[in-house]
Amino acid sequence: MDNKLVKLHNETFGEYIKRIRIIRGYSQRTLADIAGLSNTTISRIENNSIESSDSSTIVKLANGLNIAKEQLLIYSGYLDEKESLKFKTIQDYILVGMKNLGWINSCQDINEETLTYVEFLLKRYGKK
């Protein structure tokens, strides 16, 4: 994902993050502390200096800015908006995410027990 190419209503992904941060009244340092990221990372994202951000960074940003993770994953290019509309359960969301990250080749590659465990981990550790 190239942040310079992602446009949201005539703004880059980095500009979008900066705008939301300012609306929230956060400095870069405050957002970095809340999100568990470095101040340098926040600065580089906002200035579109990072060629790509991994999905865990995107999720941390969403948590820090108190915005929907799914929406930020769509804006960042990690999640296709058309695919996200098909999600009926958290399992669907997890499966598509795992496939997009290259953890599995297809949604048939994972059994129900593994999916339940991943869901448990997300519920337990995903809300920091």
mmCIF file with all atom_site columns, C-alpha atoms in Angstrom:
data_model
loop_
_atom_site.group_PDB
_atom_site.id
_atom_site.type_symbol
_atom_site.label_atom_id
_atom_site.label_alt_id
_atom_site.label_comp_id
_atom_site.label_asym_id
_atom_site.label_entity_id
_atom_site.label_seq_id
_atom_site.pdbx_PDB_ins_code
_atom_site.Cartn_x
_atom_site.Cartn_y
_atom_site.Cartn_z
_atom_site.occupancy
_atom_site.B_iso_or_equiv
_atom_site.pdbx_formal_charge
_atom_site.auth_seq_id
_atom_site.auth_comp_id
_atom_site.auth_asym_id
_atom_site.auth_atom_id
_atom_site.pdbx_PDB_model_num
ATOM 1   C CA . MET A 1 1   ? 0.000   0.000   0.000  1.00 0.00 ? 1   MET A CA 1
ATOM 2   C CA . ASP A 1 2   ? 1.355   3.380   -0.977 1.00 0.00 ? 2   ASP A CA 1
ATOM 3   C CA . ASN A 1 3   ? -0.036  6.107   1.268  1.00 0.00 ? 3   ASN A CA 1
ATOM 4   C CA . LYS A 1 4   ? 0.641   8.718   -1.418 1.00 0.00 ? 4   LYS A CA 1
ATOM 5   C CA . LEU A 1 5   ? -1.821  7.029   -3.761 1.00 0.00 ? 5   LEU A CA 1
ATOM 6   C CA . VAL A 1 6   ? -4.679  6.598   -1.318 1.00 0.00 ? 6   VAL A CA 1
ATOM 7   C CA . LYS A 1 7   ? -7.029  9.554   -1.710 1.00 0.00 ? 7   LYS A CA 1
ATOM 8   C CA . LEU A 1 8   ? -9.992  10.238  0.539  1.00 0.00 ? 8   LEU A CA 1
ATOM 9   C CA . HIS A 1 9   ? -12.063 13.164  -0.628 1.00 0.00 ? 9   HIS A CA 1
ATOM 10  C CA . ASN A 1 10  ? -8.959  14.810  -2.127 1.00 0.00 ? 10  ASN A CA 1
ATOM 11  C CA . GLU A 1 11  ? -6.670  14.034  0.798  1.00 0.00 ? 11  GLU A CA 1
ATOM 12  C CA . THR A 1 12  ? -4.017  11.378  1.240  1.00 0.00 ? 12  THR A CA 1
ATOM 13  C CA . PHE A 1 13  ? -4.200  8.779   3.982  1.00 0.00 ? 13  PHE A CA 1
ATOM 14  C CA . GLY A 1 14  ? -1.615  10.766  5.943  1.00 0.00 ? 14  GLY A CA 1
ATOM 15  C CA . GLU A 1 15  ? -3.601  13.985  5.583  1.00 0.00 ? 15  GLU A CA 1
ATOM 16  C CA . TYR A 1 16  ? -6.715  12.155  6.764  1.00 0.00 ? 16  TYR A CA 1
ATOM 17  C CA . ILE A 1 17  ? -4.921  10.865  9.878  1.00 0.00 ? 17  ILE A CA 1
ATOM 18  C CA . LYS A 1 18  ? -3.600  14.356  10.612 1.00 0.00 ? 18  LYS A CA 1
ATOM 19  C CA . ARG A 1 19  ? -7.039  15.924  10.180 1.00 0.00 ? 19  ARG A CA 1
ATOM 20  C CA . ILE A 1 20  ? -8.686  13.439  12.562 1.00 0.00 ? 20  ILE A CA 1
ATOM 21  C CA . ARG A 1 21  ? -5.828  13.856  15.074 1.00 0.00 ? 21  ARG A CA 1
ATOM 22  C CA . ILE A 1 22  ? -6.309  17.637  15.059 1.00 0.00 ? 22  ILE A CA 1
ATOM 23  C CA . ILE A 1 23  ? -10.092 17.284  15.396 1.00 0.00 ? 23  ILE A CA 1
ATOM 24  C CA . ARG A 1 24  ? -9.481  15.104  18.463 1.00 0.00 ? 24  ARG A CA 1
ATOM 25  C CA . GLY A 1 25  ? -7.182  17.800  19.865 1.00 0.00 ? 25  GLY A CA 1
ATOM 26  C CA . TYR A 1 26  ? -4.161  15.494  19.989 1.00 0.00 ? 26  TYR A CA 1
ATOM 27  C CA . SER A 1 27  ? -0.549  16.366  19.351 1.00 0.00 ? 27  SER A CA 1
ATOM 28  C CA . GLN A 1 28  ? 1.474   13.798  17.425 1.00 0.00 ? 28  GLN A CA 1
ATOM 29  C CA . ARG A 1 29  ? 3.094   12.762  20.699 1.00 0.00 ? 29  ARG A CA 1
ATOM 30  C CA . THR A 1 30  ? -0.277  12.338  22.424 1.00 0.00 ? 30  THR A CA 1
ATOM 31  C CA . LEU A 1 31  ? -1.592  10.173  19.585 1.00 0.00 ? 31  LEU A CA 1
ATOM 32  C CA . ALA A 1 32  ? 1.630   8.163   19.614 1.00 0.00 ? 32  ALA A CA 1
ATOM 33  C CA . ASP A 1 33  ? 1.249   7.527   23.353 1.00 0.00 ? 33  ASP A CA 1
ATOM 34  C CA . ILE A 1 34  ? -2.431  6.601   23.095 1.00 0.00 ? 34  ILE A CA 1
ATOM 35  C CA . ALA A 1 35  ? -1.932  4.372   20.051 1.00 0.00 ? 35  ALA A CA 1
ATOM 36  C CA . GLY A 1 36  ? 1.255   2.714   21.271 1.00 0.00 ? 36  GLY A CA 1
ATOM 37  C CA . LEU A 1 37  ? 3.287   3.957   18.326 1.00 0.00 ? 37  LEU A CA 1
ATOM 38  C CA . SER A 1 38  ? 6.355   6.142   18.102 1.00 0.00 ? 38  SER A CA 1
ATOM 39  C CA . ASN A 1 39  ? 6.091   9.866   17.483 1.00 0.00 ? 39  ASN A CA 1
ATOM 40  C CA . THR A 1 40  ? 8.306   9.339   14.425 1.00 0.00 ? 40  THR A CA 1
ATOM 41  C CA . THR A 1 41  ? 5.858   6.802   12.993 1.00 0.00 ? 41  THR A CA 1
ATOM 42  C CA . ILE A 1 42  ? 2.935   9.217   13.395 1.00 0.00 ? 42  ILE A CA 1
ATOM 43  C CA . SER A 1 43  ? 4.940   12.009  11.748 1.00 0.00 ? 43  SER A CA 1
ATOM 44  C CA . ARG A 1 44  ? 6.006   9.803   8.844  1.00 0.00 ? 44  ARG A CA 1
ATOM 45  C CA . ILE A 1 45  ? 2.443   8.587   8.257  1.00 0.00 ? 45  ILE A CA 1
ATOM 46  C CA . GLU A 1 46  ? 1.055   12.129  8.294  1.00 0.00 ? 46  GLU A CA 1
ATOM 47  C CA . ASN A 1 47  ? 3.768   13.340  5.915  1.00 0.00 ? 47  ASN A CA 1
ATOM 48  C CA . ASN A 1 48  ? 3.240   10.359  3.608  1.00 0.00 ? 48  ASN A CA 1
ATOM 49  C CA . SER A 1 49  ? 6.886   9.405   4.121  1.00 0.00 ? 49  SER A CA 1
ATOM 50  C CA . ILE A 1 50  ? 6.084   5.779   4.880  1.00 0.00 ? 50  ILE A CA 1
ATOM 51  C CA . GLU A 1 51  ? 5.630   3.679   1.780  1.00 0.00 ? 51  GLU A CA 1
ATOM 52  C CA . SER A 1 52  ? 3.405   1.260   3.667  1.00 0.00 ? 52  SER A CA 1
ATOM 53  C CA . SER A 1 53  ? 2.026   0.726   7.119  1.00 0.00 ? 53  SER A CA 1
ATOM 54  C CA . ASP A 1 54  ? 1.231   -2.750  8.349  1.00 0.00 ? 54  ASP A CA 1
ATOM 55  C CA . SER A 1 55  ? -2.298  -3.584  9.401  1.00 0.00 ? 55  SER A CA 1
ATOM 56  C CA . SER A 1 56  ? -1.383  -3.669  13.097 1.00 0.00 ? 56  SER A CA 1
ATOM 57  C CA . THR A 1 57  ? -0.229  -0.037  12.838 1.00 0.00 ? 57  THR A CA 1
ATOM 58  C CA . ILE A 1 58  ? -3.504  0.859   11.123 1.00 0.00 ? 58  ILE A CA 1
ATOM 59  C CA . VAL A 1 59  ? -5.491  -0.833  13.909 1.00 0.00 ? 59  VAL A CA 1
ATOM 60  C CA . LYS A 1 60  ? -3.438  0.994   16.565 1.00 0.00 ? 60  LYS A CA 1
ATOM 61  C CA . LEU A 1 61  ? -4.152  4.292   14.805 1.00 0.00 ? 61  LEU A CA 1
ATOM 62  C CA . ALA A 1 62  ? -7.862  3.492   14.688 1.00 0.00 ? 62  ALA A CA 1
ATOM 63  C CA . ASN A 1 63  ? -7.867  2.695   18.402 1.00 0.00 ? 63  ASN A CA 1
ATOM 64  C CA . GLY A 1 64  ? -5.876  5.824   19.233 1.00 0.00 ? 64  GLY A CA 1
ATOM 65  C CA . LEU A 1 65  ? -8.145  8.057   17.167 1.00 0.00 ? 65  LEU A CA 1
ATOM 66  C CA . ASN A 1 66  ? -11.296 6.258   18.326 1.00 0.00 ? 66  ASN A CA 1
ATOM 67  C CA . ILE A 1 67  ? -12.486 5.531   14.801 1.00 0.00 ? 67  ILE A CA 1
ATOM 68  C CA . ALA A 1 68  ? -13.757 2.283   13.292 1.00 0.00 ? 68  ALA A CA 1
ATOM 69  C CA . LYS A 1 69  ? -10.942 -0.156  12.520 1.00 0.00 ? 69  LYS A CA 1
ATOM 70  C CA . GLU A 1 70  ? -12.757 -1.465  9.464  1.00 0.00 ? 70  GLU A CA 1
ATOM 71  C CA . GLN A 1 71  ? -13.125 2.024   8.010  1.00 0.00 ? 71  GLN A CA 1
ATOM 72  C CA . LEU A 1 72  ? -9.451  2.845   8.501  1.00 0.00 ? 72  LEU A CA 1
ATOM 73  C CA . LEU A 1 73  ? -8.436  -0.518  7.012  1.00 0.00 ? 73  LEU A CA 1
ATOM 74  C CA . ILE A 1 74  ? -10.559 0.349   3.963  1.00 0.00 ? 74  ILE A CA 1
ATOM 75  C CA . TYR A 1 75  ? -9.042  3.854   3.699  1.00 0.00 ? 75  TYR A CA 1
ATOM 76  C CA . SER A 1 76  ? -5.537  2.441   4.001  1.00 0.00 ? 76  SER A CA 1
ATOM 77  C CA . GLY A 1 77  ? -6.124  -0.106  1.249  1.00 0.00 ? 77  GLY A CA 1
ATOM 78  C CA . TYR A 1 78  ? -5.908  -3.221  3.421  1.00 0.00 ? 78  TYR A CA 1
ATOM 79  C CA . LEU A 1 79  ? -9.581  -4.033  3.131  1.00 0.00 ? 79  LEU A CA 1
ATOM 80  C CA . ASP A 1 80  ? -11.744 -3.794  0.044  1.00 0.00 ? 80  ASP A CA 1
ATOM 81  C CA . GLU A 1 81  ? -14.938 -1.858  0.751  1.00 0.00 ? 81  GLU A CA 1
ATOM 82  C CA . LYS A 1 82  ? -17.035 -4.236  -1.368 1.00 0.00 ? 82  LYS A CA 1
ATOM 83  C CA . GLU A 1 83  ? -15.699 -7.203  0.597  1.00 0.00 ? 83  GLU A CA 1
ATOM 84  C CA . SER A 1 84  ? -16.391 -5.505  3.919  1.00 0.00 ? 84  SER A CA 1
ATOM 85  C CA . LEU A 1 85  ? -20.078 -5.162  3.030  1.00 0.00 ? 85  LEU A CA 1
ATOM 86  C CA . LYS A 1 86  ? -20.308 -8.953  2.799  1.00 0.00 ? 86  LYS A CA 1
ATOM 87  C CA . PHE A 1 87  ? -19.243 -9.522  6.397  1.00 0.00 ? 87  PHE A CA 1
ATOM 88  C CA . LYS A 1 88  ? -22.028 -11.052 8.414  1.00 0.00 ? 88  LYS A CA 1
ATOM 89  C CA . THR A 1 89  ? -19.963 -12.182 11.373 1.00 0.00 ? 89  THR A CA 1
ATOM 90  C CA . ILE A 1 90  ? -16.637 -11.443 13.016 1.00 0.00 ? 90  ILE A CA 1
ATOM 91  C CA . GLN A 1 91  ? -15.476 -14.790 11.590 1.00 0.00 ? 91  GLN A CA 1
ATOM 92  C CA . ASP A 1 92  ? -16.018 -13.487 8.046  1.00 0.00 ? 92  ASP A CA 1
ATOM 93  C CA . TYR A 1 93  ? -14.004 -10.381 8.887  1.00 0.00 ? 93  TYR A CA 1
ATOM 94  C CA . ILE A 1 94  ? -11.190 -12.461 10.410 1.00 0.00 ? 94  ILE A CA 1
ATOM 95  C CA . LEU A 1 95  ? -11.047 -14.861 7.467  1.00 0.00 ? 95  LEU A CA 1
ATOM 96  C CA . VAL A 1 96  ? -10.849 -12.124 4.852  1.00 0.00 ? 96  VAL A CA 1
ATOM 97  C CA . GLY A 1 97  ? -8.255  -10.269 6.919  1.00 0.00 ? 97  GLY A CA 1
ATOM 98  C CA . MET A 1 98  ? -6.123  -13.406 7.290  1.00 0.00 ? 98  MET A CA 1
ATOM 99  C CA . LYS A 1 99  ? -6.372  -14.045 3.553  1.00 0.00 ? 99  LYS A CA 1
ATOM 100 C CA . ASN A 1 100 ? -5.444  -10.431 2.712  1.00 0.00 ? 100 ASN A CA 1
ATOM 101 C CA . LEU A 1 101 ? -2.424  -10.642 5.017  1.00 0.00 ? 101 LEU A CA 1
ATOM 102 C CA . GLY A 1 102 ? -1.291  -13.842 3.299  1.00 0.00 ? 102 GLY A CA 1
ATOM 103 C CA . TRP A 1 103 ? -1.701  -15.971 6.417  1.00 0.00 ? 103 TRP A CA 1
ATOM 104 C CA . ILE A 1 104 ? -3.963  -18.382 4.560  1.00 0.00 ? 104 ILE A CA 1
ATOM 105 C CA . ASN A 1 105 ? -4.465  -19.058 0.846  1.00 0.00 ? 105 ASN A CA 1
ATOM 106 C CA . SER A 1 106 ? -8.222  -19.337 0.975  1.00 0.00 ? 106 SER A CA 1
ATOM 107 C CA . CYS A 1 107 ? -10.978 -19.210 3.515  1.00 0.00 ? 107 CYS A CA 1
ATOM 108 C CA . GLN A 1 108 ? -11.219 -22.997 3.295  1.00 0.00 ? 108 GLN A CA 1
ATOM 109 C CA . ASP A 1 109 ? -7.651  -23.331 4.676  1.00 0.00 ? 109 ASP A CA 1
ATOM 110 C CA . ILE A 1 110 ? -8.730  -22.686 8.247  1.00 0.00 ? 110 ILE A CA 1
ATOM 111 C CA . ASN A 1 111 ? -10.818 -24.899 10.485 1.00 0.00 ? 111 ASN A CA 1
ATOM 112 C CA . GLU A 1 112 ? -13.532 -23.767 12.886 1.00 0.00 ? 112 GLU A CA 1
ATOM 113 C CA . GLU A 1 113 ? -11.402 -24.460 15.975 1.00 0.00 ? 113 GLU A CA 1
ATOM 114 C CA . THR A 1 114 ? -8.608  -22.183 14.741 1.00 0.00 ? 114 THR A CA 1
ATOM 115 C CA . LEU A 1 115 ? -11.087 -19.478 13.806 1.00 0.00 ? 115 LEU A CA 1
ATOM 116 C CA . THR A 1 116 ? -12.677 -19.636 17.266 1.00 0.00 ? 116 THR A CA 1
ATOM 117 C CA . TYR A 1 117 ? -9.241  -19.326 18.869 1.00 0.00 ? 117 TYR A CA 1
ATOM 118 C CA . VAL A 1 118 ? -8.312  -16.309 16.725 1.00 0.00 ? 118 VAL A CA 1
ATOM 119 C CA . GLU A 1 119 ? -11.634 -14.678 17.628 1.00 0.00 ? 119 GLU A CA 1
ATOM 120 C CA . PHE A 1 120 ? -10.902 -15.315 21.323 1.00 0.00 ? 120 PHE A CA 1
ATOM 121 C CA . LEU A 1 121 ? -7.446  -13.726 20.989 1.00 0.00 ? 121 LEU A CA 1
ATOM 122 C CA . LEU A 1 122 ? -8.856  -10.682 19.220 1.00 0.00 ? 122 LEU A CA 1
ATOM 123 C CA . LYS A 1 123 ? -11.489 -10.180 21.897 1.00 0.00 ? 123 LYS A CA 1
ATOM 124 C CA . ARG A 1 124 ? -9.011  -10.657 24.713 1.00 0.00 ? 124 ARG A CA 1
ATOM 125 C CA . TYR A 1 125 ? -6.003  -8.730  23.428 1.00 0.00 ? 125 TYR A CA 1
ATOM 126 C CA . GLY A 1 126 ? -7.375  -6.544  20.642 1.00 0.00 ? 126 GLY A CA 1
ATOM 127 C CA . LYS A 1 127 ? -8.830  -3.903  22.967 1.00 0.00 ? 127 LYS A CA 1
ATOM 128 C CA . LYS A 1 128 ? -5.835  -2.263  24.598 1.00 0.00 ? 128 LYS A CA 1
#
